[in-house]
Short mmCIF file of C-alpha atoms in Angstrom, two decimals:
data_model
loop_
_atom_site.label_atom_id
_atom_site.label_comp_id
_atom_site.label_asym_id
_atom_site.label_seq_id
_atom_site.Cartn_x
_atom_site.Cartn_y
_atom_site.Cartn_z
CA ILE A 1 -91.26 -33.00 36.01
CA LEU A 2 -92.51 -36.59 35.86
CA VAL A 3 -90.04 -39.43 35.96
CA SER A 4 -91.16 -43.06 35.61
CA ALA A 5 -89.32 -45.41 37.92
CA HIS A 6 -88.39 -48.99 37.09
CA ALA A 7 -90.99 -51.40 38.45
CA ASP A 8 -88.66 -52.66 41.18
CA ASN A 9 -87.99 -49.17 42.56
CA ALA A 10 -90.03 -47.77 45.41
CA PRO A 11 -92.44 -45.13 44.05
CA VAL A 12 -91.65 -41.90 45.84
CA GLU A 13 -92.77 -38.35 45.43
CA GLU A 14 -90.27 -35.71 46.44
CA LEU A 15 -91.00 -32.02 46.85
CA SER A 16 -88.41 -29.43 47.73
CA ALA A 17 -88.99 -26.18 49.59
CA ASN A 18 -88.60 -24.51 46.20
CA SER A 19 -91.99 -25.16 44.61
CA SER A 20 -90.51 -24.97 41.13
CA ASN A 21 -88.42 -28.05 41.85
CA LEU A 22 -90.84 -30.97 41.82
CA LYS A 23 -89.89 -34.55 41.19
CA GLU A 24 -92.17 -37.57 41.27
CA LEU A 25 -91.52 -41.23 40.72
CA SER A 26 -94.49 -43.38 39.80
CA ALA A 27 -95.04 -47.14 39.39
CA PRO A 28 -97.68 -49.97 38.79
CA PRO A 29 -101.28 -50.85 40.17
CA PRO A 30 -103.58 -50.96 42.77
CA ASN A 31 -105.29 -50.56 46.16
CA PRO A 32 -107.06 -53.81 47.09
CA PHE A 33 -109.42 -52.54 49.75
CA PRO A 34 -113.15 -51.94 49.24
CA ALA A 35 -114.79 -48.67 50.15
CA THR A 36 -115.72 -49.43 53.76
CA HIS A 37 -113.20 -50.29 56.43
CA ARG A 38 -112.59 -49.56 60.09
CA GLN A 39 -110.49 -46.69 61.37
CA PRO A 40 -106.83 -47.58 62.02
CA GLY A 41 -105.97 -48.38 65.61
CA ARG A 42 -109.14 -50.28 66.42
CA ASN A 43 -108.84 -53.97 67.14
CA ALA A 44 -109.66 -56.15 64.15
CA VAL A 45 -113.02 -57.83 64.75
CA ALA A 46 -116.13 -59.09 63.00
CA ASP A 47 -115.32 -58.20 59.40
CA HIS A 48 -112.71 -60.98 59.09
CA ALA A 49 -115.08 -62.98 56.91
CA ASN A 50 -114.93 -60.24 54.27
CA LYS A 51 -111.12 -60.11 54.22
CA PRO A 52 -109.04 -61.90 51.59
CA PRO A 53 -106.61 -64.57 52.87
CA ILE A 54 -102.95 -64.06 53.69
CA LEU A 55 -100.35 -65.37 51.25
CA HIS A 56 -97.24 -66.97 52.78
CA VAL A 57 -94.28 -66.45 50.43
CA THR A 58 -91.04 -68.30 51.13
CA MET A 59 -88.05 -66.36 49.82
CA GLN A 60 -84.39 -67.27 49.76
CA THR A 61 -84.00 -64.96 52.75
CA GLY A 62 -87.03 -66.22 54.72
CA ARG A 63 -90.85 -66.12 54.76
CA VAL A 64 -92.91 -63.03 53.99
CA ASP A 65 -96.65 -62.79 54.74
CA GLY A 66 -99.16 -60.37 53.26
CA LEU A 67 -101.90 -59.67 50.76
CA PRO A 68 -100.99 -60.22 47.09
CA ILE A 69 -102.08 -57.16 45.11
CA GLY A 70 -100.07 -57.83 41.96
CA LEU A 71 -98.87 -61.13 40.46
CA PHE A 72 -96.56 -60.58 37.49
CA SER A 73 -94.13 -62.79 35.60
CA ASP A 74 -91.10 -61.10 37.14
CA LYS A 75 -92.40 -60.07 40.57
CA THR A 76 -95.14 -60.31 43.19
CA LEU A 77 -96.46 -57.19 44.93
CA LEU A 78 -97.29 -58.06 48.53
CA MET A 79 -99.03 -55.65 50.92
CA ARG A 80 -97.86 -56.09 54.49
CA ALA A 81 -100.01 -55.68 57.60
CA ASN A 82 -98.52 -52.22 58.26
CA GLY A 83 -99.46 -50.94 54.78
CA ARG A 84 -96.05 -51.34 53.17
CA ILE A 85 -95.94 -52.84 49.67
CA ASP A 86 -93.01 -55.17 49.01
CA TYR A 87 -91.72 -56.05 45.54
CA LEU A 88 -90.69 -59.73 45.58
CA PRO A 89 -88.61 -60.84 42.56
CA THR A 90 -89.95 -64.09 41.08
CA ASP A 91 -86.47 -65.59 40.77
CA GLN A 92 -86.04 -65.30 44.56
CA ILE A 93 -89.37 -66.94 45.47
CA LEU A 94 -89.02 -70.59 46.51
CA SER A 95 -92.71 -71.32 47.19
CA HIS A 96 -95.99 -69.74 48.24
CA ARG A 97 -99.06 -70.94 50.10
CA VAL A 98 -102.51 -69.41 50.68
CA SER A 99 -103.31 -69.28 54.39
CA ASP A 100 -106.69 -69.98 55.98
CA GLN A 101 -106.20 -66.76 58.00
CA PRO A 102 -107.64 -63.46 56.69
CA PHE A 103 -105.46 -60.44 56.01
CA VAL A 104 -105.91 -57.95 58.85
CA SER A 105 -104.10 -54.64 59.08
CA GLN A 106 -101.84 -54.08 62.07
CA ASP A 107 -103.30 -51.79 64.71
CA PHE A 108 -101.47 -48.67 65.86
CA ARG A 109 -100.15 -50.35 69.01
CA GLY A 110 -98.31 -53.02 67.04
CA MET A 111 -97.03 -50.46 64.55
CA LYS A 112 -95.84 -48.26 67.41
CA LEU A 113 -93.83 -51.12 68.90
CA ASP A 114 -92.24 -51.84 65.51
CA LEU A 115 -91.34 -48.16 65.09
CA HIS A 116 -89.71 -48.13 68.54
CA GLY A 117 -87.61 -51.08 67.44
CA GLU A 118 -86.67 -49.30 64.21
CA PHE A 119 -85.81 -45.86 65.62
CA GLY A 120 -84.69 -46.64 69.17
CA ASN A 121 -84.81 -44.48 72.27
CA SER A 122 -83.54 -41.29 70.63
CA TYR A 123 -86.94 -40.80 68.99
CA ALA A 124 -90.43 -40.66 70.50
CA ILE A 125 -93.42 -42.32 68.82
CA GLN A 126 -96.86 -40.94 69.57
CA TYR A 127 -100.31 -41.73 68.21
CA ALA A 128 -102.19 -38.65 66.98
CA ASN A 129 -105.20 -40.21 65.26
CA PRO A 130 -104.82 -41.20 62.45
CA PHE A 131 -101.07 -40.44 62.48
CA LEU A 132 -98.23 -42.28 64.16
CA VAL A 133 -95.64 -39.53 64.53
CA VAL A 134 -91.92 -40.25 64.96
CA ALA A 135 -89.93 -37.24 66.17
CA LYS A 136 -87.42 -36.04 68.73
CA PRO A 137 -88.94 -36.21 72.26
CA SER A 138 -88.73 -32.42 72.69
CA ARG A 139 -90.68 -31.87 69.44
CA ILE A 140 -93.16 -34.73 69.40
CA ASN A 141 -96.13 -32.79 70.85
CA THR A 142 -95.66 -29.93 68.37
CA TRP A 143 -95.69 -32.30 65.41
CA CYS A 144 -98.66 -34.29 66.71
CA THR A 145 -100.66 -31.06 67.02
CA ARG A 146 -99.71 -30.01 63.48
CA PHE A 147 -100.72 -33.30 61.91
CA GLN A 148 -104.01 -33.46 63.81
CA LYS A 149 -104.87 -29.92 62.71
CA PHE A 150 -104.08 -30.86 59.13
CA HIS A 151 -106.25 -33.97 59.35
CA GLN A 152 -109.18 -31.99 60.75
CA SER A 153 -108.84 -29.48 57.92
CA ILE A 154 -108.74 -31.96 55.05
CA ARG A 155 -111.60 -34.01 56.52
CA SER A 156 -113.66 -30.85 56.93
CA TYR A 157 -112.92 -29.81 53.35
CA CYS A 158 -114.01 -33.18 51.95
CA THR A 159 -117.17 -33.17 54.06
CA THR A 160 -118.07 -29.61 52.98
CA TYR A 161 -117.69 -30.41 49.28
CA GLY A 162 -119.26 -33.87 49.45
CA ILE A 163 -116.09 -35.76 48.54
CA PRO A 164 -116.56 -39.40 49.64
CA LEU A 165 -113.83 -40.97 51.76
CA ARG A 166 -113.33 -44.50 52.97
CA ASN A 167 -112.10 -45.17 56.47
CA LEU A 168 -108.33 -45.52 56.74
CA GLU A 169 -107.06 -49.10 56.76
CA PHE A 170 -103.65 -48.19 58.18
CA SER A 171 -102.29 -45.63 60.60
CA LEU A 172 -100.41 -42.90 58.72
CA VAL A 173 -96.73 -42.91 59.67
CA ALA A 174 -94.97 -39.52 59.68
CA ILE A 175 -91.24 -39.49 60.41
CA VAL A 176 -89.57 -36.21 61.39
CA PHE A 177 -85.80 -36.56 61.64
CA GLY A 178 -83.76 -34.23 63.80
CA SER A 179 -81.36 -33.25 61.01
CA ARG A 180 -80.96 -33.18 57.25
CA THR A 181 -78.10 -35.69 57.53
CA GLU A 182 -80.36 -38.29 59.18
CA PHE A 183 -83.05 -37.56 56.59
CA ASN A 184 -80.64 -38.02 53.68
CA ASP A 185 -79.20 -41.22 55.16
CA PHE A 186 -82.67 -42.69 55.66
CA ALA A 187 -83.79 -41.81 52.14
CA LYS A 188 -80.64 -43.43 50.77
CA SER A 189 -81.27 -46.58 52.82
CA GLU A 190 -84.74 -46.80 51.26
CA GLY A 191 -83.27 -46.48 47.79
CA SER A 192 -84.74 -43.01 47.27
CA THR A 193 -82.76 -40.52 45.21
CA ILE A 194 -83.64 -37.01 46.39
CA PRO A 195 -82.42 -33.56 45.31
CA SER A 196 -80.24 -31.57 47.69
CA ASN A 197 -83.03 -29.10 48.53
CA CYS A 198 -85.71 -31.73 49.19
CA VAL A 199 -87.31 -31.29 52.63
CA GLY A 200 -89.83 -34.12 52.57
CA TYR A 201 -91.41 -36.89 50.52
CA TYR A 202 -94.20 -39.45 50.54
CA SER A 203 -93.47 -43.00 49.43
CA GLN A 204 -96.38 -45.00 48.02
CA SER A 205 -94.37 -48.16 48.64
CA SER A 206 -93.63 -47.66 52.35
CA ASN A 207 -96.80 -45.55 52.83
CA ARG A 208 -94.82 -43.08 54.96
CA ILE A 209 -94.05 -39.39 54.81
CA VAL A 210 -90.49 -38.51 55.76
CA MET A 211 -89.09 -35.07 56.64
CA PHE A 212 -86.69 -33.32 59.02
CA GLU A 213 -86.56 -30.39 61.43
CA ILE A 214 -85.62 -27.01 59.93
CA ASP A 215 -83.46 -24.78 62.13
CA ASP A 216 -83.86 -21.64 60.05
CA PRO A 217 -87.08 -19.83 61.13
CA TYR A 218 -87.25 -18.06 57.78
CA GLU A 219 -87.61 -21.42 56.01
CA LEU A 220 -90.13 -22.88 58.41
CA ASP A 221 -93.32 -21.77 56.64
CA SER A 222 -92.25 -22.95 53.21
CA THR A 223 -91.18 -26.23 54.80
CA LEU A 224 -94.54 -26.68 56.51
CA GLU A 225 -96.27 -26.01 53.18
CA THR A 226 -94.16 -28.74 51.59
CA ILE A 227 -94.90 -31.17 54.39
CA CYS A 228 -98.60 -30.39 54.16
CA HIS A 229 -98.41 -31.15 50.44
CA GLU A 230 -96.88 -34.56 51.21
CA ALA A 231 -99.38 -35.26 54.02
CA THR A 232 -102.19 -34.54 51.53
CA HIS A 233 -100.74 -37.17 49.18
CA GLN A 234 -100.54 -39.69 52.02
CA PHE A 235 -104.11 -39.04 53.15
CA SER A 236 -105.45 -39.09 49.58
CA PHE A 237 -103.83 -42.43 48.73
CA ASN A 238 -105.16 -44.00 51.95
CA SER A 239 -108.71 -42.60 51.94
CA GLY A 240 -109.67 -43.63 48.40
CA LEU A 241 -109.28 -40.23 46.73
CA HIS A 242 -106.39 -41.78 44.76
CA GLN A 243 -105.31 -45.41 44.36
CA ARG A 244 -101.80 -46.39 45.41
CA LEU A 245 -99.52 -47.40 42.54
CA ALA A 246 -102.19 -46.57 39.95
CA GLU A 247 -101.86 -43.97 37.20
CA THR A 248 -103.44 -40.84 38.69
CA PRO A 249 -103.87 -37.72 36.50
CA ASN A 250 -101.14 -35.32 37.54
CA TRP A 251 -103.40 -32.25 37.54
CA LEU A 252 -105.65 -34.00 40.08
CA MET A 253 -102.98 -35.50 42.32
CA GLU A 254 -100.72 -32.45 42.44
CA GLY A 255 -103.52 -29.88 42.23
CA PHE A 256 -105.27 -31.29 45.29
CA ALA A 257 -102.00 -31.39 47.27
CA ASP A 258 -101.01 -27.87 46.17
CA GLN A 259 -104.30 -26.55 47.48
CA PHE A 260 -103.53 -27.61 51.04
CA GLU A 261 -100.26 -25.70 51.05
CA ALA A 262 -102.35 -22.56 51.63
CA PRO A 263 -102.32 -21.62 55.35
CA ALA A 264 -106.10 -21.17 55.54
CA TYR A 265 -106.70 -24.61 54.01
CA SER A 266 -104.10 -26.63 55.89
CA ASN A 267 -104.25 -24.99 59.34
CA PHE A 268 -100.59 -25.97 59.42
CA SER A 269 -98.63 -22.72 59.03
CA THR A 270 -97.02 -20.31 61.49
CA ARG A 271 -97.83 -17.17 59.49
CA GLY A 272 -100.67 -15.11 60.89
CA HIS A 273 -101.33 -12.83 57.92
CA ALA A 274 -100.57 -14.96 54.86
CA SER A 275 -102.90 -15.13 51.87
CA ILE A 276 -105.80 -17.53 52.38
CA TRP A 277 -105.72 -18.60 48.73
CA PRO A 278 -103.84 -21.59 47.34
#
């Protein structure tokens, strides 16, 4: 079921553990980065000359800096250094100025510090290239291993079939809450409306995947399949397979993500004897 969001809503895809219950919110254009960029986490260096300049936007609430990727009569779309896309209403913009400094993405160390400030000491943040994983301290290593296995699998698949990828501009943030209540509260704070049986989603606006721990072992595999589906979306929109906020054919976007729900493709499941086919 496709639902078009209003332009000022964050575009979010939500997928429940029940594969028949799919809901996606889509919104406007584009990804500004060319096809060759450094891996996330490396220090920004010599390619500054090829980067577009930062735009300083003074709002009624303060100044916002980033890369303008959409200038419309009613809003400006500004990409932040951590990969987030902000929607700035024109009637709240007081002034803007083009900086002489180039736009450079934030490295994983800076993003990790920001995540610590956002989630506090009750959550651990660990870099598992190219993911920055936020999870409960007792579960952080398990989730890092899962996401790295997934990344190895999808990279291997693309290499095998000659699918070109650009290097990732931003670290991929994956948030795993300790409970459904925390997950629901966070989604609500982001303005995301999710169904009651949703176990995870990817937001093109925040560029994050968000999920929560499942206590029921019988639900774990279907939950991991869902999360793998969302991680495929996140990787695809950051590696150039799809373009963020652009109109992507649904058969391509969802078909590619569905494929990596299969245990043999995603390397992400706990089942030892499941079918290898998507």
